Amino acid sequence: MTDALELDALWEDFHRTVNMTSQELAAWLRVSDADESTEPLPEHAGEPTGQHVLAILQKRRTDLTDEDIEVMYEVVDTVTAEADVENEPEPEQTVRRNRLMTLGHDPLRP
């Protein structure tokens, strides 16, 4: 398990990186997973990592599991790496934004 200071820093980094509320993320996961003929049940919508981010957003810091901590590190690292990309053509920007929003980060927000 992560020590208390490291967990505090990760908690802050994660909540700074994930700039969508749990309601916004839940809605995005439902929309992104729907197609013309079907829509999954709300609790099954979206990628597993997105579902896990949503679950973490609904927890208190003291309730985090080791798996939660791993996902938090993964999300912070992924979003940080993706944020460094600039001057992409519009289609790639849209794909990247959609991918990041699945993790709870909207790159168009300040």
Coordinates of N, CA, C and O in Angstrom, one line a residue:
M1 N 0.8 -1.2 0.0 CA 0.0 0.0 0.0 C 0.9 1.2 0.0 O 2.0 1.2 0.5
T2 N 0.4 2.3 -0.5 CA 1.1 3.6 -0.6 C 1.1 4.3 0.8 O 0.1 4.2 1.5
D3 N 2.2 5.0 1.1 CA 2.2 5.7 2.4 C 1.3 6.9 2.3 O 0.8 7.3 1.2
A4 N 1.0 7.5 3.5 CA 0.0 8.5 3.6 C 0.3 9.8 2.8 O -0.6 10.3 2.1
L5 N 1.6 10.2 2.8 CA 1.9 11.4 2.0 C 1.8 11.2 0.5 O 1.3 12.0 -0.2
E6 N 2.2 10.0 0.1 CA 2.1 9.7 -1.3 C 0.7 9.6 -1.7 O 0.3 10.0 -2.8
L7 N -0.1 9.0 -0.9 CA -1.6 8.9 -1.2 C -2.2 10.2 -1.2 O -3.1 10.5 -2.1
D8 N -1.9 11.1 -0.3 CA -2.4 12.5 -0.3 C -2.1 13.2 -1.6 O -2.9 13.8 -2.3
A9 N -0.8 13.1 -2.1 CA -0.4 13.7 -3.3 C -1.1 13.1 -4.5 O -1.6 13.8 -5.4
L10 N -1.3 11.8 -4.5 CA -2.0 11.1 -5.6 C -3.5 11.5 -5.6 O -4.0 11.8 -6.7
W11 N -4.1 11.6 -4.5 CA -5.5 12.0 -4.4 C -5.7 13.4 -5.0 O -6.6 13.6 -5.8
E12 N -4.8 14.3 -4.7 CA -4.8 15.7 -5.2 C -4.6 15.7 -6.7 O -5.3 16.3 -7.5
D13 N -3.6 14.9 -7.2 CA -3.3 14.9 -8.6 C -4.5 14.3 -9.4 O -4.8 14.8 -10.4
F14 N -5.0 13.2 -8.8 CA -6.2 12.5 -9.5 C -7.4 13.5 -9.6 O -7.9 13.6 -10.7
H15 N -7.7 14.2 -8.6 CA -8.9 15.1 -8.6 C -8.6 16.3 -9.4 O -9.5 17.0 -9.9
R16 N -7.4 16.7 -9.5 CA -7.0 17.9 -10.4 C -7.1 17.4 -11.9 O -7.6 18.1 -12.8
T17 N -6.7 16.2 -12.1 CA -6.6 15.6 -13.5 C -8.0 15.3 -14.0 O -8.4 15.6 -15.1
V18 N -8.8 14.6 -13.1 CA -10.2 14.3 -13.5 C -11.1 15.5 -13.2 O -11.4 15.8 -12.1
N19 N -11.3 16.2 -14.3 CA -12.0 17.5 -14.2 C -13.5 17.5 -14.5 O -14.1 18.5 -14.6
M20 N -14.0 16.3 -14.6 CA -15.4 16.1 -14.9 C -16.1 15.6 -13.5 O -15.4 14.8 -12.8
T21 N -17.3 16.0 -13.3 CA -18.0 15.5 -12.1 C -18.4 14.0 -12.3 O -18.4 13.5 -13.5
S22 N -18.8 13.3 -11.3 CA -19.2 11.9 -11.5 C -20.5 11.9 -12.3 O -20.6 11.0 -13.1
Q23 N -21.4 12.9 -12.2 CA -22.6 12.9 -13.1 C -22.2 13.1 -14.5 O -22.8 12.5 -15.4
E24 N -21.3 14.0 -14.8 CA -20.8 14.3 -16.2 C -20.2 13.0 -16.8 O -20.4 12.7 -17.9
L25 N -19.3 12.4 -16.0 CA -18.6 11.2 -16.5 C -19.6 10.1 -16.7 O -19.5 9.4 -17.7
A26 N -20.6 9.9 -15.8 CA -21.6 8.8 -16.0 C -22.4 9.1 -17.3 O -22.6 8.1 -18.1
A27 N -22.8 10.3 -17.5 CA -23.5 10.6 -18.7 C -22.6 10.4 -20.0 O -23.1 9.9 -20.9
W28 N -21.4 10.8 -19.9 CA -20.5 10.6 -21.0 C -20.3 9.1 -21.3 O -20.3 8.7 -22.5
L29 N -20.1 8.3 -20.3 CA -19.9 6.9 -20.5 C -21.2 6.3 -21.2 O -21.0 5.4 -22.1
R30 N -22.3 6.7 -20.8 CA -23.6 6.2 -21.4 C -23.7 6.6 -22.9 O -24.0 5.8 -23.7
V31 N -23.4 7.9 -23.2 CA -23.4 8.4 -24.5 C -22.4 7.7 -25.4 O -22.7 7.3 -26.5
S32 N -21.2 7.6 -24.9 CA -20.1 7.1 -25.7 C -20.3 5.6 -26.0 O -19.7 5.1 -27.0
D33 N -21.0 4.9 -25.2 CA -21.2 3.4 -25.4 C -22.5 3.1 -26.1 O -22.7 2.0 -26.5
A34 N -23.3 4.1 -26.4 CA -24.6 3.8 -27.1 C -24.4 3.8 -28.6 O -23.5 4.5 -29.1
D35 N -25.2 3.1 -29.3 CA -25.2 3.1 -30.7 C -26.6 3.3 -31.2 O -27.5 3.5 -30.4
E36 N -26.8 3.1 -32.5 CA -28.1 3.4 -33.0 C -29.2 2.4 -32.5 O -30.4 2.8 -32.4
S37 N -28.8 1.2 -32.2 CA -29.8 0.2 -31.9 C -29.8 -0.2 -30.4 O -30.8 -0.7 -30.0
T38 N -28.8 0.0 -29.7 CA -28.7 -0.4 -28.3 C -28.1 0.6 -27.4 O -27.3 1.4 -27.9
E39 N -28.4 0.5 -26.2 CA -27.7 1.3 -25.1 C -27.6 0.4 -23.9 O -28.5 -0.2 -23.5
P40 N -26.4 0.3 -23.4 CA -26.2 -0.6 -22.2 C -26.8 0.0 -21.0 O -27.2 1.1 -20.9
L41 N -27.0 -0.9 -20.0 CA -27.5 -0.4 -18.7 C -26.5 0.6 -18.2 O -25.3 0.4 -18.4
P42 N -27.0 1.6 -17.5 CA -26.1 2.7 -17.0 C -24.9 2.2 -16.2 O -23.8 2.7 -16.4
E43 N -25.1 1.2 -15.4 CA -24.0 0.7 -14.6 C -23.0 -0.2 -15.4 O -21.9 -0.5 -14.9
H44 N -23.3 -0.5 -16.6 CA -22.4 -1.2 -17.5 C -21.9 -0.4 -18.7 O -21.2 -0.9 -19.6
A45 N -22.2 0.9 -18.7 CA -21.8 1.7 -19.8 C -20.3 2.1 -19.7 O -19.8 2.4 -18.6
G46 N -19.7 2.2 -20.9 CA -18.3 2.7 -20.9 C -17.2 1.6 -20.7 O -17.5 0.4 -20.4
E47 N -16.0 2.0 -20.9 CA -14.9 1.1 -20.7 C -14.7 0.8 -19.2 O -15.1 1.6 -18.4
P48 N -14.1 -0.3 -18.9 CA -13.9 -0.7 -17.5 C -13.1 0.4 -16.7 O -13.4 0.7 -15.6
T49 N -12.1 1.0 -17.4 CA -11.3 2.0 -16.6 C -12.2 3.2 -16.3 O -12.1 3.8 -15.2
G50 N -13.0 3.6 -17.3 CA -14.0 4.7 -17.0 C -14.9 4.4 -15.9 O -15.2 5.3 -15.1
Q51 N -15.4 3.2 -15.9 CA -16.3 2.8 -14.8 C -15.6 2.8 -13.4 O -16.1 3.2 -12.4
H52 N -14.3 2.4 -13.5 CA -13.5 2.4 -12.2 C -13.3 3.9 -11.8 O -13.3 4.2 -10.6
V53 N -13.0 4.8 -12.7 CA -12.8 6.2 -12.3 C -14.1 6.7 -11.7 O -14.0 7.4 -10.7
L54 N -15.2 6.4 -12.3 CA -16.5 6.8 -11.7 C -16.6 6.3 -10.3 O -17.1 7.0 -9.4
A55 N -16.3 5.0 -10.1 CA -16.4 4.5 -8.7 C -15.5 5.2 -7.7 O -15.9 5.4 -6.6
I56 N -14.3 5.5 -8.2 CA -13.3 6.2 -7.3 C -13.9 7.6 -7.0 O -13.7 8.0 -5.8
L57 N -14.5 8.3 -7.9 CA -15.0 9.6 -7.6 C -16.1 9.6 -6.6 O -16.4 10.6 -5.9
Q58 N -16.7 8.4 -6.4 CA -17.8 8.3 -5.4 C -17.3 7.8 -4.1 O -18.1 7.5 -3.2
K59 N -16.0 7.6 -3.9 CA -15.4 7.1 -2.7 C -14.7 8.2 -1.9 O -14.4 9.2 -2.4
R60 N -14.6 7.9 -0.6 CA -13.7 8.7 0.3 C -12.3 8.2 0.2 O -12.1 7.0 -0.1
R61 N -11.3 9.0 0.5 CA -9.9 8.6 0.4 C -9.7 7.4 1.2 O -8.9 6.5 0.9
T62 N -10.3 7.3 2.4 CA -10.0 6.2 3.3 C -10.6 4.8 2.8 O -10.2 3.8 3.3
D63 N -11.4 4.9 1.8 CA -12.1 3.7 1.3 C -11.3 3.1 0.0 O -11.8 2.1 -0.5
L64 N -10.3 3.7 -0.4 CA -9.6 3.3 -1.6 C -8.9 1.9 -1.4 O -8.4 1.6 -0.4
T65 N -9.0 1.1 -2.5 CA -8.3 -0.2 -2.5 C -7.0 0.0 -3.3 O -6.7 1.0 -3.9
D66 N -6.2 -1.1 -3.2 CA -4.9 -1.1 -4.0 C -5.2 -0.9 -5.5 O -4.5 -0.2 -6.2
E67 N -6.3 -1.6 -5.9 CA -6.7 -1.5 -7.3 C -7.1 0.0 -7.7 O -6.7 0.4 -8.8
D68 N -7.8 0.6 -6.8 CA -8.2 2.0 -7.0 C -6.9 2.9 -7.2 O -6.8 3.7 -8.1
I69 N -5.9 2.7 -6.3 CA -4.7 3.4 -6.4 C -4.0 3.2 -7.7 O -3.5 4.1 -8.3
E70 N -3.9 2.0 -8.2 CA -3.3 1.7 -9.5 C -4.0 2.4 -10.6 O -3.4 3.0 -11.5
V71 N -5.3 2.4 -10.6 CA -6.1 3.1 -11.6 C -5.9 4.6 -11.5 O -5.7 5.3 -12.6
M72 N -5.8 5.1 -10.3 CA -5.5 6.6 -10.2 C -4.2 7.0 -10.8 O -4.1 7.9 -11.5
Y73 N -3.1 6.2 -10.5 CA -1.8 6.4 -11.1 C -1.9 6.3 -12.6 O -1.4 7.2 -13.3
E74 N -2.6 5.3 -13.1 CA -2.7 5.1 -14.6 C -3.4 6.3 -15.2 O -3.0 6.8 -16.3
V75 N -4.5 6.8 -14.6 CA -5.2 7.9 -15.2 C -4.4 9.2 -15.2 O -4.3 9.9 -16.2
V76 N -3.7 9.5 -14.1 CA -2.9 10.7 -14.0 C -1.8 10.6 -15.1 O -1.5 11.6 -15.8
D77 N -1.1 9.4 -15.2 CA 0.0 9.3 -16.1 C -0.5 9.4 -17.6 O 0.1 10.1 -18.4
T78 N -1.6 8.8 -17.9 CA -2.2 8.8 -19.2 C -2.6 10.2 -19.6 O -2.2 10.7 -20.7
V79 N -3.3 10.9 -18.8 CA -3.8 12.2 -19.1 C -2.6 13.2 -19.2 O -2.5 14.0 -20.1
T80 N -1.6 13.1 -18.4 CA -0.4 13.9 -18.4 C 0.3 13.7 -19.7 O 0.7 14.7 -20.4
A81 N 0.5 12.5 -20.2 CA 1.2 12.2 -21.4 C 0.4 12.7 -22.6 O 1.0 13.2 -23.6
E82 N -0.9 12.5 -22.6 CA -1.8 13.0 -23.7 C -1.9 14.5 -23.8 O -2.1 15.0 -24.8
A83 N -1.7 15.2 -22.6 CA -1.8 16.6 -22.6 C -0.7 17.3 -23.4 O -0.8 18.5 -23.8
D84 N 0.4 16.6 -23.5 CA 1.6 17.2 -24.2 C 1.5 17.3 -25.7 O 2.3 17.8 -26.4
V85 N 0.4 16.6 -26.3 CA 0.2 16.6 -27.7 C -0.4 17.9 -28.2 O -1.4 18.4 -27.6
E86 N 0.2 18.6 -29.2 CA -0.3 19.8 -29.7 C -0.4 19.8 -31.2 O 0.3 19.0 -31.8
N87 N -1.1 20.7 -31.7 CA -1.2 20.9 -33.2 C -1.6 19.6 -34.0 O -1.0 19.3 -35.0
E88 N -2.5 18.9 -33.4 CA -3.0 17.7 -34.2 C -4.1 18.1 -35.1 O -4.8 19.1 -34.9
P89 N -4.3 17.4 -36.2 CA -5.4 17.7 -37.1 C -6.7 17.5 -36.3 O -6.8 16.7 -35.3
E90 N -7.8 18.1 -36.7 CA -9.1 18.1 -36.0 C -9.6 16.7 -35.7 O -10.0 16.4 -34.6
P91 N -9.6 15.7 -36.7 CA -10.1 14.4 -36.3 C -9.4 13.7 -35.2 O -10.0 13.1 -34.3
E92 N -8.0 13.9 -35.2 CA -7.3 13.3 -34.1 C -7.5 14.0 -32.7 O -7.5 13.4 -31.7
Q93 N -7.8 15.3 -32.8 CA -8.1 16.0 -31.6 C -9.4 15.5 -31.0 O -9.5 15.3 -29.8
T94 N -10.4 15.2 -31.8 CA -11.7 14.7 -31.4 C -11.5 13.3 -30.8 O -12.1 13.0 -29.7
V95 N -10.8 12.5 -31.4 CA -10.6 11.1 -30.9 C -9.9 11.2 -29.6 O -10.2 10.5 -28.6
R96 N -8.8 12.0 -29.5 CA -8.1 12.2 -28.2 C -9.0 12.7 -27.1 O -9.0 12.2 -26.0
R97 N -9.8 13.7 -27.4 CA -10.7 14.3 -26.4 C -11.7 13.2 -25.9 O -11.9 13.1 -24.7
N98 N -12.3 12.5 -26.9 CA -13.2 11.4 -26.5 C -12.5 10.4 -25.6 O -13.1 9.9 -24.6
R99 N -11.3 10.0 -25.9 CA -10.6 9.0 -25.1 C -10.3 9.6 -23.7 O -10.5 8.9 -22.7
L100 N -9.9 10.8 -23.6 CA -9.6 11.4 -22.3 C -10.9 11.6 -21.5 O -10.9 11.4 -20.3
M101 N -12.0 11.9 -22.2 CA -13.2 12.1 -21.4 C -13.7 10.8 -20.8 O -14.3 10.7 -19.8
T102 N -13.3 9.7 -21.5 CA -13.6 8.3 -20.9 C -12.9 8.1 -19.6 O -13.4 7.4 -18.7
L103 N -11.8 8.8 -19.4 CA -11.1 8.8 -18.1 C -11.5 9.9 -17.1 O -10.9 10.0 -16.1
G104 N -12.4 10.7 -17.6 CA -12.9 11.8 -16.7 C -12.2 13.1 -16.9 O -12.4 14.0 -16.1
H105 N -11.5 13.3 -17.9 CA -10.7 14.5 -18.2 C -11.2 15.1 -19.5 O -11.1 14.5 -20.6
D106 N -11.7 16.3 -19.4 CA -12.1 17.1 -20.6 C -11.0 18.1 -20.9 O -10.9 19.1 -20.2
P107 N -10.3 17.9 -22.0 CA -9.1 18.8 -22.3 C -9.6 20.2 -22.7 O -8.7 21.1 -22.7
L108 N -10.8 20.4 -23.0 CA -11.3 21.7 -23.3 C -11.6 22.6 -22.1 O -11.9 23.8 -22.3
R109 N -11.6 22.0 -21.0 CA -11.9 22.8 -19.8 C -10.6 23.4 -19.3 O -9.5 22.8 -19.3
P110 N -10.7 24.6 -18.7 CA -9.4 25.3 -18.2 C -8.9 24.6 -17.0 O -9.6 23.9 -16.3

